[in-house]
PDB file of C-alpha atoms in Angstrom:
ATOM      1  CA  UNK A   1      16.295  -8.527  10.499  1.00 83.00           C
ATOM      2  CA  UNK A   2      17.741  -5.137  11.555  1.00 85.00           C
ATOM      3  CA  UNK A   3      18.739  -4.406   7.937  1.00 88.00           C
ATOM      4  CA  UNK A   4      15.472  -5.501   6.602  1.00 86.00           C
ATOM      5  CA  UNK A   5      13.701  -3.250   9.138  1.00 84.00           C
ATOM      6  CA  UNK A   6      15.701  -0.337   7.888  1.00 87.00           C
ATOM      7  CA  UNK A   7      14.825  -1.107   4.237  1.00 87.00           C
ATOM      8  CA  UNK A   8      11.203  -1.554   5.241  1.00 83.00           C
ATOM      9  CA  UNK A   9      11.127   1.781   7.000  1.00 82.00           C
ATOM     10  CA  UNK A  10      12.733   3.890   4.345  1.00 84.00           C
ATOM     11  CA  UNK A  11      10.279   2.531   1.885  1.00 82.00           C
ATOM     12  CA  UNK A  12       7.192   3.048   4.081  1.00 79.00           C
ATOM     13  CA  UNK A  13       7.146   4.820   7.374  1.00 76.00           C
ATOM     14  CA  UNK A  14      10.031   7.318   6.580  1.00 79.00           C
ATOM     15  CA  UNK A  15       9.070   7.790   2.910  1.00 80.00           C
ATOM     16  CA  UNK A  16       6.997  10.899   2.106  1.00 80.00           C
ATOM     17  CA  UNK A  17       5.928   9.589  -1.225  1.00 82.00           C
ATOM     18  CA  UNK A  18       4.324   6.545   0.486  1.00 80.00           C
ATOM     19  CA  UNK A  19       1.702   8.702   2.229  1.00 78.00           C
ATOM     20  CA  UNK A  20      -0.365   9.311  -0.897  1.00 80.00           C
ATOM     21  CA  UNK A  21       0.391   5.999  -2.673  1.00 83.00           C
ATOM     22  CA  UNK A  22      -0.440   3.991   0.347  1.00 80.00           C
ATOM     23  CA  UNK A  23      -3.788   5.613   0.921  1.00 81.00           C
ATOM     24  CA  UNK A  24      -4.838   5.252  -2.746  1.00 81.00           C
ATOM     25  CA  UNK A  25      -4.099   1.487  -2.620  1.00 84.00           C
ATOM     26  CA  UNK A  26      -5.701   0.959   0.761  1.00 83.00           C
ATOM     27  CA  UNK A  27      -8.918   2.739  -0.463  1.00 82.00           C
ATOM     28  CA  UNK A  28      -9.169   0.355  -3.402  1.00 83.00           C
ATOM     29  CA  UNK A  29      -8.500  -2.797  -1.409  1.00 82.00           C
ATOM     30  CA  UNK A  30     -10.835  -1.669   1.425  1.00 82.00           C
ATOM     31  CA  UNK A  31     -13.672  -0.978  -0.955  1.00 81.00           C
ATOM     32  CA  UNK A  32     -13.447  -4.339  -2.729  1.00 81.00           C
ATOM     33  CA  UNK A  33     -13.008  -6.128   0.695  1.00 77.00           C
ATOM     34  CA  UNK A  34     -15.907  -4.431   2.413  1.00 79.00           C
ATOM     35  CA  UNK A  35     -18.307  -5.146  -0.529  1.00 75.00           C
ATOM     36  CA  UNK A  36     -17.361  -8.804  -0.367  1.00 70.00           C
ATOM     37  CA  UNK A  37     -17.328  -9.187   3.423  1.00 66.00           C
ATOM     38  CA  UNK A  38     -20.406  -7.012   4.142  1.00 67.00           C
ATOM     39  CA  UNK A  39     -22.198  -5.089   1.338  1.00 73.00           C
ATOM     40  CA  UNK A  40     -21.790  -2.497  -1.364  1.00 76.00           C
ATOM     41  CA  UNK A  41     -23.486  -0.103   0.908  1.00 79.00           C
ATOM     42  CA  UNK A  42     -20.841  -0.665   3.555  1.00 81.00           C
ATOM     43  CA  UNK A  43     -18.094   0.014   0.944  1.00 82.00           C
ATOM     44  CA  UNK A  44     -19.789   3.284  -0.080  1.00 82.00           C
ATOM     45  CA  UNK A  45     -20.053   4.251   3.722  1.00 83.00           C
ATOM     46  CA  UNK A  46     -16.207   3.624   4.035  1.00 85.00           C
ATOM     47  CA  UNK A  47     -15.434   5.715   0.905  1.00 85.00           C
ATOM     48  CA  UNK A  48     -17.511   8.570   2.069  1.00 84.00           C
ATOM     49  CA  UNK A  49     -16.025   8.555   5.500  1.00 85.00           C
ATOM     50  CA  UNK A  50     -12.345   8.593   4.526  1.00 86.00           C
ATOM     51  CA  UNK A  51     -11.838  12.443   4.220  1.00 87.00           C
ATOM     52  CA  UNK A  52     -13.271  12.983   7.667  1.00 88.00           C
ATOM     53  CA  UNK A  53     -11.277  10.002   8.871  1.00 88.00           C
ATOM     54  CA  UNK A  54      -8.040  11.623   7.767  1.00 87.00           C
ATOM     55  CA  UNK A  55      -9.041  14.844   9.586  1.00 90.00           C
ATOM     56  CA  UNK A  56      -9.860  12.990  12.777  1.00 90.00           C
ATOM     57  CA  UNK A  57      -6.538  11.028  12.740  1.00 88.00           C
ATOM     58  CA  UNK A  58      -4.656  14.311  12.330  1.00 86.00           C
ATOM     59  CA  UNK A  59      -6.627  15.847  15.155  1.00 89.00           C
ATOM     60  CA  UNK A  60      -5.732  12.945  17.380  1.00 87.00           C
ATOM     61  CA  UNK A  61      -1.975  13.439  16.607  1.00 83.00           C
ATOM     62  CA  UNK A  62      -2.468  17.062  17.479  1.00 83.00           C
ATOM     63  CA  UNK A  63      -4.093  16.288  20.869  1.00 87.00           C
ATOM     64  CA  UNK A  64      -7.360  17.801  19.880  1.00 89.00           C
ATOM     65  CA  UNK A  65     -10.547  16.420  21.767  1.00 88.00           C
ATOM     66  CA  UNK A  66     -13.948  16.077  20.159  1.00 91.00           C
ATOM     67  CA  UNK A  67     -16.468  13.363  19.613  1.00 89.00           C
ATOM     68  CA  UNK A  68     -14.832  11.903  16.516  1.00 89.00           C
ATOM     69  CA  UNK A  69     -11.389  11.833  18.241  1.00 90.00           C
ATOM     70  CA  UNK A  70     -13.047  10.002  21.218  1.00 92.00           C
ATOM     71  CA  UNK A  71     -14.272   7.350  18.691  1.00 91.00           C
ATOM     72  CA  UNK A  72     -10.846   7.153  17.184  1.00 91.00           C
ATOM     73  CA  UNK A  73      -9.500   6.389  20.736  1.00 91.00           C
ATOM     74  CA  UNK A  74     -12.079   3.632  21.025  1.00 91.00           C
ATOM     75  CA  UNK A  75     -10.830   2.235  17.704  1.00 91.00           C
ATOM     76  CA  UNK A  76      -7.310   2.260  19.059  1.00 89.00           C
ATOM     77  CA  UNK A  77      -8.296   0.710  22.479  1.00 89.00           C
ATOM     78  CA  UNK A  78     -10.136  -2.199  20.592  1.00 87.00           C
ATOM     79  CA  UNK A  79      -7.046  -2.928  18.550  1.00 86.00           C
ATOM     80  CA  UNK A  80      -8.227  -1.719  15.159  1.00 83.00           C
ATOM     81  CA  UNK A  81      -4.898  -0.094  14.239  1.00 83.00           C
ATOM     82  CA  UNK A  82      -2.029  -2.172  12.932  1.00 77.00           C
ATOM     83  CA  UNK A  83       1.451  -1.296  13.976  1.00 63.00           C
ATOM     84  CA  UNK A  84       4.872  -2.557  14.908  1.00 51.00           C
ATOM     85  CA  UNK A  85       5.750  -3.521  18.450  1.00 50.00           C
ATOM     86  CA  UNK A  86       8.848  -4.895  20.079  1.00 51.00           C
ATOM     87  CA  UNK A  87       9.583  -6.301  23.605  1.00 52.00           C
ATOM     88  CA  UNK A  88      12.963  -5.293  25.054  1.00 53.00           C
ATOM     89  CA  UNK A  89      14.921  -7.129  27.711  1.00 67.00           C
ATOM     90  CA  UNK A  90      15.509  -4.945  30.659  1.00 73.00           C
ATOM     91  CA  UNK A  91      19.318  -4.811  30.258  1.00 73.00           C
ATOM     92  CA  UNK A  92      19.160  -3.784  26.632  1.00 73.00           C
ATOM     93  CA  UNK A  93      16.630  -1.126  27.290  1.00 74.00           C
ATOM     94  CA  UNK A  94      18.840   0.311  30.149  1.00 79.00           C
ATOM     95  CA  UNK A  95      21.772   0.326  27.815  1.00 79.00           C
ATOM     96  CA  UNK A  96      19.857   2.287  25.191  1.00 77.00           C
ATOM     97  CA  UNK A  97      18.685   4.807  27.810  1.00 80.00           C
ATOM     98  CA  UNK A  98      22.355   5.242  29.143  1.00 83.00           C
ATOM     99  CA  UNK A  99      23.551   5.836  25.603  1.00 78.00           C
ATOM    100  CA  UNK A 100      20.826   8.456  24.888  1.00 77.00           C
ATOM    101  CA  UNK A 101      21.556  10.167  28.185  1.00 79.00           C
ATOM    102  CA  UNK A 102      25.235  10.414  27.455  1.00 78.00           C
ATOM    103  CA  UNK A 103      24.488  11.863  23.984  1.00 74.00           C
ATOM    104  CA  UNK A 104      21.941  14.403  25.412  1.00 75.00           C
ATOM    105  CA  UNK A 105      24.462  15.588  28.144  1.00 75.00           C
ATOM    106  CA  UNK A 106      27.284  16.127  25.684  1.00 73.00           C
ATOM    107  CA  UNK A 107      24.953  18.190  23.402  1.00 70.00           C
ATOM    108  CA  UNK A 108      27.360  17.911  20.581  1.00 70.00           C
ATOM    109  CA  UNK A 109      26.984  18.341  16.867  1.00 73.00           C
ATOM    110  CA  UNK A 110      26.194  14.718  16.356  1.00 70.00           C
ATOM    111  CA  UNK A 111      23.311  14.769  18.899  1.00 72.00           C
ATOM    112  CA  UNK A 112      21.857  18.002  17.345  1.00 73.00           C
ATOM    113  CA  UNK A 113      22.006  16.412  13.874  1.00 76.00           C
ATOM    114  CA  UNK A 114      20.208  13.349  15.154  1.00 73.00           C
ATOM    115  CA  UNK A 115      17.559  15.461  16.775  1.00 73.00           C
ATOM    116  CA  UNK A 116      16.991  17.373  13.493  1.00 75.00           C
ATOM    117  CA  UNK A 117      16.743  14.165  11.489  1.00 75.00           C
ATOM    118  CA  UNK A 118      14.590  12.499  14.085  1.00 74.00           C
ATOM    119  CA  UNK A 119      12.080  15.476  13.996  1.00 77.00           C
ATOM    120  CA  UNK A 120      11.861  15.176  10.253  1.00 76.00           C
ATOM    121  CA  UNK A 121      11.432  11.344  10.410  1.00 73.00           C
ATOM    122  CA  UNK A 122       8.664  11.784  13.031  1.00 76.00           C
ATOM    123  CA  UNK A 123       6.785  14.178  10.872  1.00 77.00           C
ATOM    124  CA  UNK A 124       6.949  11.858   7.847  1.00 76.00           C
ATOM    125  CA  UNK A 125       5.978   8.855  10.123  1.00 76.00           C
ATOM    126  CA  UNK A 126       3.025  10.667  11.539  1.00 78.00           C
ATOM    127  CA  UNK A 127       1.813  11.536   7.965  1.00 79.00           C
ATOM    128  CA  UNK A 128       2.177   7.837   6.999  1.00 77.00           C
ATOM    129  CA  UNK A 129       0.456   6.740  10.338  1.00 80.00           C
ATOM    130  CA  UNK A 130      -2.559   9.042   9.542  1.00 82.00           C
ATOM    131  CA  UNK A 131      -2.699   7.665   5.912  1.00 79.00           C
ATOM    132  CA  UNK A 132      -2.438   4.069   7.184  1.00 79.00           C
ATOM    133  CA  UNK A 133      -5.109   4.552   9.872  1.00 85.00           C
ATOM    134  CA  UNK A 134      -7.471   6.734   7.784  1.00 85.00           C
ATOM    135  CA  UNK A 135      -9.024   3.762   5.808  1.00 87.00           C
ATOM    136  CA  UNK A 136      -9.172   1.409   8.789  1.00 88.00           C
ATOM    137  CA  UNK A 137     -10.959   4.109  10.978  1.00 90.00           C
ATOM    138  CA  UNK A 138     -13.343   4.796   8.163  1.00 90.00           C
ATOM    139  CA  UNK A 139     -14.099   1.065   8.092  1.00 89.00           C
ATOM    140  CA  UNK A 140     -14.577   1.205  11.917  1.00 91.00           C
ATOM    141  CA  UNK A 141     -16.962   4.157  11.788  1.00 89.00           C
ATOM    142  CA  UNK A 142     -19.062   2.439   9.125  1.00 89.00           C
ATOM    143  CA  UNK A 143     -19.126  -0.853  11.029  1.00 88.00           C
ATOM    144  CA  UNK A 144     -20.287   0.912  14.272  1.00 89.00           C
ATOM    145  CA  UNK A 145     -22.998   2.827  12.390  1.00 87.00           C
ATOM    146  CA  UNK A 146     -24.147  -0.544  10.933  1.00 86.00           C
ATOM    147  CA  UNK A 147     -24.727  -1.903  14.503  1.00 88.00           C
ATOM    148  CA  UNK A 148     -21.504  -3.829  15.054  1.00 89.00           C
ATOM    149  CA  UNK A 149     -20.021  -3.959  18.566  1.00 91.00           C
ATOM    150  CA  UNK A 150     -16.750  -1.973  19.071  1.00 89.00           C
ATOM    151  CA  UNK A 151     -14.701  -5.167  19.123  1.00 90.00           C
ATOM    152  CA  UNK A 152     -16.116  -6.706  16.041  1.00 90.00           C
ATOM    153  CA  UNK A 153     -15.890  -3.311  14.292  1.00 90.00           C
ATOM    154  CA  UNK A 154     -12.211  -3.159  15.209  1.00 89.00           C
ATOM    155  CA  UNK A 155     -11.614  -6.746  13.804  1.00 89.00           C
ATOM    156  CA  UNK A 156     -13.386  -5.801  10.618  1.00 89.00           C
ATOM    157  CA  UNK A 157     -11.309  -2.491  10.294  1.00 87.00           C
ATOM    158  CA  UNK A 158      -8.020  -4.166  10.999  1.00 87.00           C
ATOM    159  CA  UNK A 159      -8.603  -6.778   8.326  1.00 84.00           C
ATOM    160  CA  UNK A 160      -9.925  -4.361   5.671  1.00 83.00           C
ATOM    161  CA  UNK A 161      -6.487  -4.286   4.159  1.00 81.00           C
ATOM    162  CA  UNK A 162      -3.215  -6.206   5.021  1.00 78.00           C
ATOM    163  CA  UNK A 163      -3.014  -6.870   8.757  1.00 78.00           C
ATOM    164  CA  UNK A 164       0.628  -6.472   9.453  1.00 77.00           C
ATOM    165  CA  UNK A 165       0.299  -7.815  12.991  1.00 78.00           C
ATOM    166  CA  UNK A 166      -1.017 -11.294  11.647  1.00 79.00           C
ATOM    167  CA  UNK A 167       1.685 -13.791  10.720  1.00 79.00           C
ATOM    168  CA  UNK A 168       2.000 -17.556  11.025  1.00 80.00           C
ATOM    169  CA  UNK A 169       4.734 -19.606  12.788  1.00 84.00           C
ATOM    170  CA  UNK A 170       7.246 -18.779  10.091  1.00 84.00           C
ATOM    171  CA  UNK A 171       6.238 -15.167   9.576  1.00 81.00           C
ATOM    172  CA  UNK A 172       9.360 -13.840  11.299  1.00 81.00           C
ATOM    173  CA  UNK A 173      11.598 -16.093   9.324  1.00 86.00           C
ATOM    174  CA  UNK A 174      10.010 -15.086   6.076  1.00 86.00           C
ATOM    175  CA  UNK A 175      10.409 -11.347   6.814  1.00 83.00           C
ATOM    176  CA  UNK A 176      14.015 -12.048   7.986  1.00 86.00           C
ATOM    177  CA  UNK A 177      14.797 -13.403   4.516  1.00 88.00           C
ATOM    178  CA  UNK A 178      12.719 -11.177   2.192  1.00 86.00           C
ATOM    179  CA  UNK A 179      11.535  -7.577   2.819  1.00 84.00           C
ATOM    180  CA  UNK A 180       7.687  -7.364   2.766  1.00 81.00           C
ATOM    181  CA  UNK A 181       7.514 -11.214   2.560  1.00 82.00           C
ATOM    182  CA  UNK A 182       4.626 -11.580   5.177  1.00 81.00           C
ATOM    183  CA  UNK A 183       2.765  -8.655   3.523  1.00 79.00           C
ATOM    184  CA  UNK A 184       2.991 -10.188   0.062  1.00 80.00           C
ATOM    185  CA  UNK A 185       1.783 -13.520   1.298  1.00 82.00           C
ATOM    186  CA  UNK A 186      -1.203 -12.014   3.084  1.00 80.00           C
ATOM    187  CA  UNK A 187      -1.903  -9.744   0.036  1.00 79.00           C
ATOM    188  CA  UNK A 188      -1.827 -12.787  -2.265  1.00 81.00           C
ATOM    189  CA  UNK A 189      -4.273 -14.648  -0.013  1.00 81.00           C
ATOM    190  CA  UNK A 190      -6.568 -11.648   0.266  1.00 81.00           C
ATOM    191  CA  UNK A 191      -6.723 -10.965  -3.466  1.00 82.00           C
ATOM    192  CA  UNK A 192      -7.263 -14.653  -4.237  1.00 83.00           C
ATOM    193  CA  UNK A 193     -10.084 -14.812  -1.672  1.00 83.00           C
ATOM    194  CA  UNK A 194     -11.772 -11.713  -2.957  1.00 83.00           C
ATOM    195  CA  UNK A 195     -11.735 -12.684  -6.663  1.00 85.00           C
ATOM    196  CA  UNK A 196     -12.850 -16.198  -5.877  1.00 87.00           C
ATOM    197  CA  UNK A 197     -15.720 -14.899  -3.910  1.00 85.00           C
ATOM    198  CA  UNK A 198     -16.652 -12.219  -6.490  1.00 84.00           C
ATOM    199  CA  UNK A 199     -16.664 -14.834  -9.300  1.00 87.00           C
ATOM    200  CA  UNK A 200     -19.452 -16.723  -7.499  1.00 87.00           C
ATOM    201  CA  UNK A 201     -22.047 -13.964  -7.922  1.00 85.00           C
ATOM    202  CA  UNK A 202     -23.398 -12.000 -10.926  1.00 87.00           C
ATOM    203  CA  UNK A 203     -22.567  -8.622  -9.389  1.00 83.00           C
ATOM    204  CA  UNK A 204     -19.054  -9.747  -8.490  1.00 83.00           C
ATOM    205  CA  UNK A 205     -18.495 -11.094 -12.132  1.00 88.00           C
ATOM    206  CA  UNK A 206     -19.642  -7.729 -13.385  1.00 89.00           C
ATOM    207  CA  UNK A 207     -17.226  -6.019 -11.136  1.00 85.00           C
ATOM    208  CA  UNK A 208     -14.274  -8.259 -12.191  1.00 88.00           C
ATOM    209  CA  UNK A 209     -15.185  -7.786 -15.866  1.00 92.00           C
ATOM    210  CA  UNK A 210     -15.384  -3.942 -15.325  1.00 91.00           C
ATOM    211  CA  UNK A 211     -11.850  -3.936 -13.849  1.00 90.00           C
ATOM    212  CA  UNK A 212     -10.507  -5.668 -16.904  1.00 93.00           C
ATOM    213  CA  UNK A 213     -12.523  -3.280 -19.201  1.00 95.00           C
ATOM    214  CA  UNK A 214     -11.052  -0.359 -17.272  1.00 93.00           C
ATOM    215  CA  UNK A 215      -7.667  -1.290 -18.321  1.00 93.00           C
ATOM    216  CA  UNK A 216      -8.545  -1.811 -21.953  1.00 95.00           C
ATOM    217  CA  UNK A 217     -10.553   1.560 -22.065  1.00 95.00           C
ATOM    218  CA  UNK A 218      -7.720   3.408 -20.348  1.00 94.00           C
ATOM    219  CA  UNK A 219      -5.168   2.165 -22.894  1.00 94.00           C
ATOM    220  CA  UNK A 220      -7.500   3.094 -25.844  1.00 95.00           C
ATOM    221  CA  UNK A 221      -8.312   6.610 -24.609  1.00 95.00           C
ATOM    222  CA  UNK A 222      -4.719   7.468 -23.674  1.00 94.00           C
ATOM    223  CA  UNK A 223      -3.728   6.552 -27.246  1.00 92.00           C
ATOM    224  CA  UNK A 224      -6.338   8.936 -28.610  1.00 92.00           C
ATOM    225  CA  UNK A 225      -5.349  11.976 -26.494  1.00 93.00           C
ATOM    226  CA  UNK A 226      -1.459  11.450 -26.148  1.00 92.00           C
ATOM    227  CA  UNK A 227       0.807  13.676 -27.963  1.00 92.00           C
ATOM    228  CA  UNK A 228       2.957  12.356 -30.781  1.00 89.00           C
ATOM    229  CA  UNK A 229       6.813  12.302 -30.729  1.00 87.00           C
ATOM    230  CA  UNK A 230       7.781  13.124 -34.422  1.00 85.00           C
ATOM    231  CA  UNK A 231      11.511  12.276 -33.947  1.00 85.00           C
ATOM    232  CA  UNK A 232      10.763   8.751 -32.721  1.00 84.00           C
ATOM    233  CA  UNK A 233       7.601   8.249 -34.774  1.00 84.00           C
ATOM    234  CA  UNK A 234       5.284   7.093 -31.932  1.00 86.00           C
ATOM    235  CA  UNK A 235       3.073   8.588 -29.186  1.00 89.00           C
ATOM    236  CA  UNK A 236       4.440   9.571 -25.839  1.00 92.00           C
ATOM    237  CA  UNK A 237       1.983   7.023 -24.277  1.00 93.00           C
ATOM    238  CA  UNK A 238       3.766   4.217 -26.047  1.00 90.00           C
ATOM    239  CA  UNK A 239       7.099   5.356 -24.630  1.00 90.00           C
ATOM    240  CA  UNK A 240       5.865   4.755 -21.050  1.00 91.00           C
ATOM    241  CA  UNK A 241       7.228   1.552 -19.562  1.00 89.00           C
ATOM    242  CA  UNK A 242       4.801  -1.357 -19.262  1.00 88.00           C
ATOM    243  CA  UNK A 243       5.742  -1.654 -15.532  1.00 87.00           C
ATOM    244  CA  UNK A 244       4.356   1.821 -14.871  1.00 90.00           C
ATOM    245  CA  UNK A 245       1.187   1.218 -16.938  1.00 92.00           C
ATOM    246  CA  UNK A 246       0.425  -2.011 -15.183  1.00 89.00           C
ATOM    247  CA  UNK A 247       0.736  -0.690 -11.587  1.00 88.00           C
ATOM    248  CA  UNK A 248      -0.849   2.707 -12.156  1.00 91.00           C
ATOM    249  CA  UNK A 249      -3.890   4.192 -13.799  1.00 92.00           C
ATOM    250  CA  UNK A 250      -2.474   6.581 -16.368  1.00 93.00           C
ATOM    251  CA  UNK A 251      -4.096   9.847 -17.627  1.00 94.00           C
ATOM    252  CA  UNK A 252      -2.172  11.536 -20.383  1.00 94.00           C
ATOM    253  CA  UNK A 253      -2.173  15.376 -20.505  1.00 94.00           C
ATOM    254  CA  UNK A 254      -2.668  16.580 -24.090  1.00 92.00           C
ATOM    255  CA  UNK A 255      -0.449  19.458 -25.285  1.00 90.00           C
ATOM    256  CA  UNK A 256       2.179  18.954 -22.584  1.00 90.00           C
ATOM    257  CA  UNK A 257       4.693  16.869 -24.639  1.00 86.00           C
ATOM    258  CA  UNK A 258       4.106  13.584 -22.924  1.00 88.00           C
ATOM    259  CA  UNK A 259       3.276  14.601 -19.318  1.00 93.00           C
ATOM    260  CA  UNK A 260       0.681  12.376 -17.479  1.00 95.00           C
ATOM    261  CA  UNK A 261      -0.939  11.882 -14.077  1.00 93.00           C
ATOM    262  CA  UNK A 262      -0.696   8.439 -12.510  1.00 92.00           C
ATOM    263  CA  UNK A 263      -2.824   6.930  -9.636  1.00 90.00           C
ATOM    264  CA  UNK A 264      -1.365   3.749  -8.038  1.00 89.00           C
ATOM    265  CA  UNK A 265      -3.490   0.621  -8.146  1.00 88.00           C
ATOM    266  CA  UNK A 266      -3.782  -1.904  -5.370  1.00 84.00           C
ATOM    267  CA  UNK A 267      -1.287  -4.676  -5.502  1.00 78.00           C
ATOM    268  CA  UNK A 268      -3.049  -7.972  -6.499  1.00 80.00           C
ATOM    269  CA  UNK A 269      -6.149  -6.356  -7.837  1.00 83.00           C
ATOM    270  CA  UNK A 270      -4.065  -4.443 -10.394  1.00 87.00           C
ATOM    271  CA  UNK A 271      -3.633  -7.653 -12.378  1.00 88.00           C
ATOM    272  CA  UNK A 272      -7.227  -7.290 -13.641  1.00 90.00           C
ATOM    273  CA  UNK A 273      -6.698  -3.773 -15.346  1.00 92.00           C
ATOM    274  CA  UNK A 274      -3.345  -5.048 -16.456  1.00 92.00           C
ATOM    275  CA  UNK A 275      -4.935  -7.909 -18.365  1.00 93.00           C
ATOM    276  CA  UNK A 276      -7.213  -5.442 -20.263  1.00 94.00           C
ATOM    277  CA  UNK A 277      -4.355  -2.938 -20.741  1.00 93.00           C
ATOM    278  CA  UNK A 278      -2.008  -5.506 -22.147  1.00 94.00           C
ATOM    279  CA  UNK A 279      -4.696  -6.975 -24.471  1.00 93.00           C
ATOM    280  CA  UNK A 280      -5.411  -3.544 -25.925  1.00 93.00           C
ATOM    281  CA  UNK A 281      -1.726  -2.864 -26.500  1.00 92.00           C
ATOM    282  CA  UNK A 282      -1.276  -6.163 -28.364  1.00 92.00           C
ATOM    283  CA  UNK A 283      -4.313  -5.484 -30.515  1.00 92.00           C
ATOM    284  CA  UNK A 284      -2.936  -1.899 -31.345  1.00 90.00           C
ATOM    285  CA  UNK A 285       0.428  -3.597 -32.235  1.00 88.00           C
ATOM    286  CA  UNK A 286       2.436  -1.911 -29.605  1.00 86.00           C
ATOM    287  CA  UNK A 287       3.404  -5.256 -28.080  1.00 88.00           C
ATOM    288  CA  UNK A 288       4.225  -8.752 -29.446  1.00 90.00           C
ATOM    289  CA  UNK A 289       2.229 -11.646 -28.008  1.00 91.00           C
ATOM    290  CA  UNK A 290       5.368 -12.756 -26.022  1.00 91.00           C
ATOM    291  CA  UNK A 291       5.883  -9.288 -24.571  1.00 90.00           C
ATOM    292  CA  UNK A 292       2.204  -9.285 -23.507  1.00 91.00           C
ATOM    293  CA  UNK A 293       2.536 -12.767 -21.885  1.00 89.00           C
ATOM    294  CA  UNK A 294       5.646 -11.594 -20.074  1.00 87.00           C
ATOM    295  CA  UNK A 295       4.045  -8.349 -18.854  1.00 87.00           C
ATOM    296  CA  UNK A 296       1.106 -10.166 -17.366  1.00 86.00           C
ATOM    297  CA  UNK A 297       3.327 -12.866 -15.845  1.00 84.00           C
ATOM    298  CA  UNK A 298       5.546  -9.934 -14.358  1.00 81.00           C
ATOM    299  CA  UNK A 299       2.499  -8.148 -12.871  1.00 82.00           C
ATOM    300  CA  UNK A 300       1.383 -11.426 -11.179  1.00 78.00           C
ATOM    301  CA  UNK A 301       4.979 -12.276  -9.907  1.00 76.00           C
ATOM    302  CA  UNK A 302       5.169  -8.641  -8.539  1.00 72.00           C
ATOM    303  CA  UNK A 303       1.830  -8.775  -6.718  1.00 70.00           C
ATOM    304  CA  UNK A 304       1.994 -12.441  -5.453  1.00 71.00           C
ATOM    305  CA  UNK A 305       5.532 -13.482  -5.008  1.00 70.00           C
ATOM    306  CA  UNK A 306       6.675 -12.985  -1.409  1.00 68.00           C
ATOM    307  CA  UNK A 307      10.372 -13.048  -2.478  1.00 69.00           C
ATOM    308  CA  UNK A 308       9.708  -9.967  -4.825  1.00 67.00           C
ATOM    309  CA  UNK A 309       9.861  -9.745  -8.488  1.00 67.00           C
ATOM    310  CA  UNK A 310      13.570  -9.633  -9.768  1.00 69.00           C
ATOM    311  CA  UNK A 311      13.892  -9.819 -13.536  1.00 67.00           C
ATOM    312  CA  UNK A 312      17.410 -11.419 -13.299  1.00 75.00           C
ATOM    313  CA  UNK A 313      15.996 -14.876 -13.002  1.00 71.00           C
ATOM    314  CA  UNK A 314      15.129 -17.595 -10.495  1.00 74.00           C
ATOM    315  CA  UNK A 315      18.358 -17.497  -8.520  1.00 82.00           C
ATOM    316  CA  UNK A 316      18.027 -13.652  -7.975  1.00 80.00           C
ATOM    317  CA  UNK A 317      14.431 -14.134  -6.845  1.00 77.00           C
ATOM    318  CA  UNK A 318      15.433 -16.820  -4.222  1.00 83.00           C
ATOM    319  CA  UNK A 319      18.376 -14.779  -2.923  1.00 86.00           C
ATOM    320  CA  UNK A 320      17.474 -13.128   0.505  1.00 87.00           C
ATOM    321  CA  UNK A 321      17.111  -9.400   0.409  1.00 86.00           C
ATOM    322  CA  UNK A 322      20.144  -8.710   2.670  1.00 87.00           C
ATOM    323  CA  UNK A 323      22.490 -10.534   0.324  1.00 88.00           C
ATOM    324  CA  UNK A 324      21.167  -8.739  -2.797  1.00 85.00           C
TER     325      UNK A 324
END
């Protein structure tokens, strides 16, 4: 478990790159979830509130007091924020404090190095905390404006995306064996429920078809605007790996020799644009039917497999993270 916690932290809380990718994915999941659980109007309200929500979360970290920050504190009090918590035995806590006091009193090079690293980690973690809370707080605000009580609004906000505090009897065991195992299980359940509910209504079916069409249109347009590599005899867009294309919305930049902008797509929901993207690539002759099928299977495994998606085969997939 300690090793998995370190791996989890360096990929999320202490990873500067995770700040933007996480908020992009959360926005997509929250918008679809809100439209399913409440209404399209609620989803629009959440999307419009996110920029202000980021600012308010930052103000709370800075200790600023205003009306929005007071609502943010209400959001925290009612439990709308997800987070990690640990209960220490008194003896282990005392041992930690004694060790920290000894290091502080020595004030040596190691202590100063730890302090510097700690401050950098705290800054990155604060940025990720702001990004993680922004979408949920926007949901809390939209729910309160719609007339929900603070408690109901907090429950709604906490479950807008994956609720990391929710886990079953074997949740701890799953996370001990596989990093992000609990998150993957919850994400699979959330995506399956959303797509099932959307498929029951005309508006939902249109939304699902639109996501598939988005992938196909994106592939077609990028082929039109991408620069061509004369040496290899194919476009720079074709040279981008399928894994990147299926997990991100790509926009090629003409005249730059193959540079592009990518926006990360929400895990689980990305399988719909990936279906359209792979179908388009197959029709253009860039992929064989087998490659197309393998790509779609890989996207599904990457999004829904709690053990992670390892291309080395079944045994590698079943192997606990710490052994790999």
